[in-house]
mmCIF file of C-alpha atoms in Angstrom:
data_model
loop_
_atom_site.group_PDB
_atom_site.id
_atom_site.type_symbol
_atom_site.label_atom_id
_atom_site.label_comp_id
_atom_site.label_asym_id
_atom_site.label_seq_id
_atom_site.Cartn_x
_atom_site.Cartn_y
_atom_site.Cartn_z
ATOM 1 C CA MET U 1 -24.665 20.945 -13.590
ATOM 2 C CA LYS U 2 -23.052 22.458 -16.659
ATOM 3 C CA LEU U 3 -19.358 23.081 -16.231
ATOM 4 C CA PRO U 4 -18.068 25.261 -19.069
ATOM 5 C CA HIS U 5 -14.569 24.914 -20.473
ATOM 6 C CA ASN U 6 -12.053 26.813 -18.313
ATOM 7 C CA ALA U 7 -14.478 27.072 -15.366
ATOM 8 C CA ALA U 8 -12.958 27.025 -11.894
ATOM 9 C CA VAL U 9 -14.014 24.595 -9.177
ATOM 10 C CA LEU U 10 -13.137 25.035 -5.516
ATOM 11 C CA VAL U 11 -13.411 21.861 -3.439
ATOM 12 C CA ALA U 12 -12.858 22.671 0.222
ATOM 13 C CA ASP U 13 -13.522 21.731 3.793
ATOM 14 C CA GLY U 14 -12.063 23.185 6.966
ATOM 15 C CA ARG U 15 -8.643 21.598 6.365
ATOM 16 C CA LYS U 16 -8.181 20.986 2.648
ATOM 17 C CA MET U 17 -8.651 23.029 -0.474
ATOM 18 C CA LEU U 18 -8.383 22.111 -4.143
ATOM 19 C CA PHE U 19 -8.631 24.711 -6.864
ATOM 20 C CA LEU U 20 -9.448 22.908 -10.100
ATOM 21 C CA ARG U 21 -9.862 24.005 -13.705
ATOM 22 C CA ASN U 22 -12.070 22.320 -16.304
ATOM 23 C CA GLU U 23 -9.906 21.635 -19.343
ATOM 24 C CA GLY U 24 -12.728 19.616 -20.881
ATOM 25 C CA ASP U 25 -16.136 20.852 -21.948
ATOM 26 C CA ASP U 26 -19.565 20.985 -20.319
ATOM 27 C CA VAL U 27 -20.407 17.440 -21.456
ATOM 28 C CA HIS U 28 -17.051 15.803 -20.687
ATOM 29 C CA PRO U 29 -15.347 17.646 -17.832
ATOM 30 C CA ASN U 30 -11.627 17.161 -17.320
ATOM 31 C CA LEU U 31 -10.672 18.717 -14.000
ATOM 32 C CA VAL U 32 -7.017 19.557 -13.450
ATOM 33 C CA VAL U 33 -5.560 20.618 -10.100
ATOM 34 C CA GLU U 34 -4.084 24.130 -10.191
ATOM 35 C CA HIS U 35 -3.660 24.641 -6.463
ATOM 36 C CA ALA U 36 -3.858 22.304 -3.473
ATOM 37 C CA GLU U 37 -3.480 23.218 0.157
ATOM 38 C CA GLU U 38 -3.891 21.381 3.435
ATOM 39 C CA GLN U 39 -3.456 22.630 6.970
ATOM 40 C CA SER U 40 -2.703 20.677 10.086
ATOM 41 C CA ASN U 41 -5.576 21.040 12.534
ATOM 42 C CA PRO U 42 -5.388 18.729 15.561
ATOM 43 C CA LYS U 43 -8.502 17.799 17.503
ATOM 44 C CA ASP U 44 -9.791 20.499 19.817
ATOM 45 C CA GLY U 45 -8.684 18.668 22.966
ATOM 46 C CA ASP U 46 -5.120 18.464 21.668
ATOM 47 C CA GLN U 47 -5.010 22.241 21.268
ATOM 48 C CA LYS U 48 -6.121 23.115 24.809
ATOM 49 C CA SER U 49 -3.977 23.424 27.874
ATOM 50 C CA ASP U 50 -6.529 24.160 30.608
ATOM 51 C CA ALA U 51 -9.803 22.870 31.978
ATOM 52 C CA PRO U 52 -12.928 24.939 31.300
ATOM 53 C CA GLY U 53 -13.187 28.128 33.317
ATOM 54 C CA VAL U 54 -15.633 28.659 36.151
ATOM 55 C CA SER U 55 -17.415 31.852 37.060
ATOM 56 C CA TYR U 56 -19.219 32.567 40.313
ATOM 57 C CA SER U 57 -22.555 34.263 40.404
ATOM 58 C CA SER U 58 -24.224 35.932 43.373
ATOM 59 C CA PHE U 59 -27.581 34.741 42.076
ATOM 60 C CA GLY U 60 -28.916 31.254 41.486
ATOM 61 C CA SER U 61 -26.719 28.199 41.791
ATOM 62 C CA GLY U 62 -23.584 30.186 42.439
ATOM 63 C CA ARG U 63 -21.255 28.442 39.978
ATOM 64 C CA ASN U 64 -21.359 28.325 36.185
ATOM 65 C CA THR U 65 -18.889 26.946 33.708
ATOM 66 C CA VAL U 66 -17.701 29.321 31.027
ATOM 67 C CA GLU U 67 -18.302 28.129 27.471
ATOM 68 C CA GLU U 68 -15.132 26.705 25.993
ATOM 69 C CA THR U 69 -13.531 27.950 22.812
ATOM 70 C CA ASP U 70 -13.421 25.318 20.082
ATOM 71 C CA PHE U 71 -9.933 25.906 18.667
ATOM 72 C CA HIS U 72 -10.374 23.214 16.015
ATOM 73 C CA GLN U 73 -13.486 24.935 14.652
ATOM 74 C CA LEU U 74 -11.828 28.348 14.787
ATOM 75 C CA ALA U 75 -8.956 27.009 12.679
ATOM 76 C CA GLU U 76 -11.415 25.538 10.161
ATOM 77 C CA ASP U 77 -13.264 28.856 9.925
ATOM 78 C CA ARG U 78 -9.967 30.729 9.388
ATOM 79 C CA PHE U 79 -9.052 28.271 6.637
ATOM 80 C CA ALA U 80 -12.377 29.003 4.913
ATOM 81 C CA VAL U 81 -11.534 32.711 5.007
ATOM 82 C CA GLU U 82 -8.149 31.929 3.419
ATOM 83 C CA ALA U 83 -9.960 30.041 0.657
ATOM 84 C CA THR U 84 -12.192 33.045 -0.054
ATOM 85 C CA ASP U 85 -9.084 35.259 -0.158
ATOM 86 C CA LEU U 86 -7.646 33.003 -2.871
ATOM 87 C CA LEU U 87 -10.928 33.223 -4.803
ATOM 88 C CA LYS U 88 -10.950 37.012 -4.439
ATOM 89 C CA GLN U 89 -7.389 37.355 -5.761
ATOM 90 C CA ARG U 90 -8.136 35.133 -8.735
ATOM 91 C CA ALA U 91 -11.454 36.852 -9.495
ATOM 92 C CA LEU U 92 -9.888 40.311 -9.363
ATOM 93 C CA SER U 93 -7.184 39.172 -11.791
ATOM 94 C CA ASN U 94 -9.892 37.757 -14.124
ATOM 95 C CA ASP U 95 -8.527 34.244 -13.694
ATOM 96 C CA PHE U 96 -11.985 32.684 -14.083
ATOM 97 C CA GLU U 97 -15.383 33.583 -15.511
ATOM 98 C CA SER U 98 -17.347 30.776 -13.903
ATOM 99 C CA LEU U 99 -16.927 29.236 -10.454
ATOM 100 C CA ILE U 100 -18.486 26.256 -8.724
ATOM 101 C CA VAL U 101 -17.852 25.662 -5.031
ATOM 102 C CA ILE U 102 -18.114 22.217 -3.432
ATOM 103 C CA ALA U 103 -17.951 22.080 0.360
ATOM 104 C CA PRO U 104 -19.698 20.505 3.356
ATOM 105 C CA PRO U 105 -22.671 22.562 4.599
ATOM 106 C CA ARG U 106 -20.862 24.194 7.555
ATOM 107 C CA THR U 107 -17.838 25.171 5.459
ATOM 108 C CA LEU U 108 -20.077 26.372 2.637
ATOM 109 C CA GLY U 109 -21.889 28.638 5.090
ATOM 110 C CA GLU U 110 -18.588 30.064 6.321
ATOM 111 C CA LEU U 111 -17.357 30.611 2.751
ATOM 112 C CA ARG U 112 -20.566 32.468 1.851
ATOM 113 C CA LYS U 113 -19.998 34.949 4.674
ATOM 114 C CA HIS U 114 -16.712 36.030 3.097
ATOM 115 C CA TYR U 115 -17.299 35.971 -0.676
ATOM 116 C CA HIS U 116 -16.093 39.176 -2.349
ATOM 117 C CA LYS U 117 -18.620 40.733 -4.755
ATOM 118 C CA GLU U 118 -16.427 39.739 -7.731
ATOM 119 C CA VAL U 119 -16.465 36.127 -6.546
ATOM 120 C CA SER U 120 -20.235 36.197 -6.003
ATOM 121 C CA SER U 121 -20.809 37.613 -9.488
ATOM 122 C CA ARG U 122 -18.893 34.682 -11.046
ATOM 123 C CA LEU U 123 -20.387 31.987 -8.827
ATOM 124 C CA THR U 124 -22.500 29.706 -11.010
ATOM 125 C CA GLY U 125 -23.188 26.917 -8.533
ATOM 126 C CA GLU U 126 -22.599 25.351 -5.153
ATOM 127 C CA ILE U 127 -22.751 21.743 -4.021
ATOM 128 C CA ASP U 128 -23.021 21.004 -0.305
ATOM 129 C CA LYS U 129 -20.946 17.822 -0.098
ATOM 130 C CA ASP U 130 -17.578 16.921 1.348
ATOM 131 C CA LEU U 131 -15.534 15.729 -1.627
ATOM 132 C CA THR U 132 -12.051 16.836 -0.517
ATOM 133 C CA GLY U 133 -10.826 13.278 0.045
ATOM 134 C CA HIS U 134 -12.290 11.927 -3.187
ATOM 135 C CA PRO U 135 -10.540 11.300 -6.499
ATOM 136 C CA ILE U 136 -10.992 13.839 -9.282
ATOM 137 C CA ALA U 137 -13.205 11.381 -11.198
ATOM 138 C CA ASP U 138 -15.695 11.372 -8.285
ATOM 139 C CA ILE U 139 -15.771 15.172 -8.282
ATOM 140 C CA GLU U 140 -16.441 15.219 -12.037
ATOM 141 C CA THR U 141 -19.269 12.707 -11.568
ATOM 142 C CA ALA U 142 -20.794 14.747 -8.714
ATOM 143 C CA LEU U 143 -20.733 17.845 -10.916
ATOM 144 C CA GLN U 144 -22.423 16.029 -13.792
ATOM 145 C CA LYS U 145 -25.157 14.693 -11.488
ATOM 146 C CA ALA U 146 -25.816 18.045 -9.776
#
């Protein structure tokens, strides 16, 4: 994938976000971190205080469990919305002309739901991989291979 000079790259998952800038060119990228953020998000079980709820029905078996809320996933989805807010602010201030987003498939789907039209118009590529814990050199290599 071609990564023009000064292009922005967002590498995110449900807990971490890196906003990178290509200070190299499209042949030899040189990604530099401009913004990094990480949120604490304990496992779902560590965020709950009660057992699942039970409802009683006058029909059928009589007892049904109520579907539990996955607080861990909710926090990851909220973090994705925060990432799109950052992209929106930067796009509206003309901070980047070209954007590539790298995220795991679930996070990428959540990000897509919240892209502002200015972000979408500058989006030049997406890669559905989790690279948040990888060194910058691995991210550059993944971009060159995509």
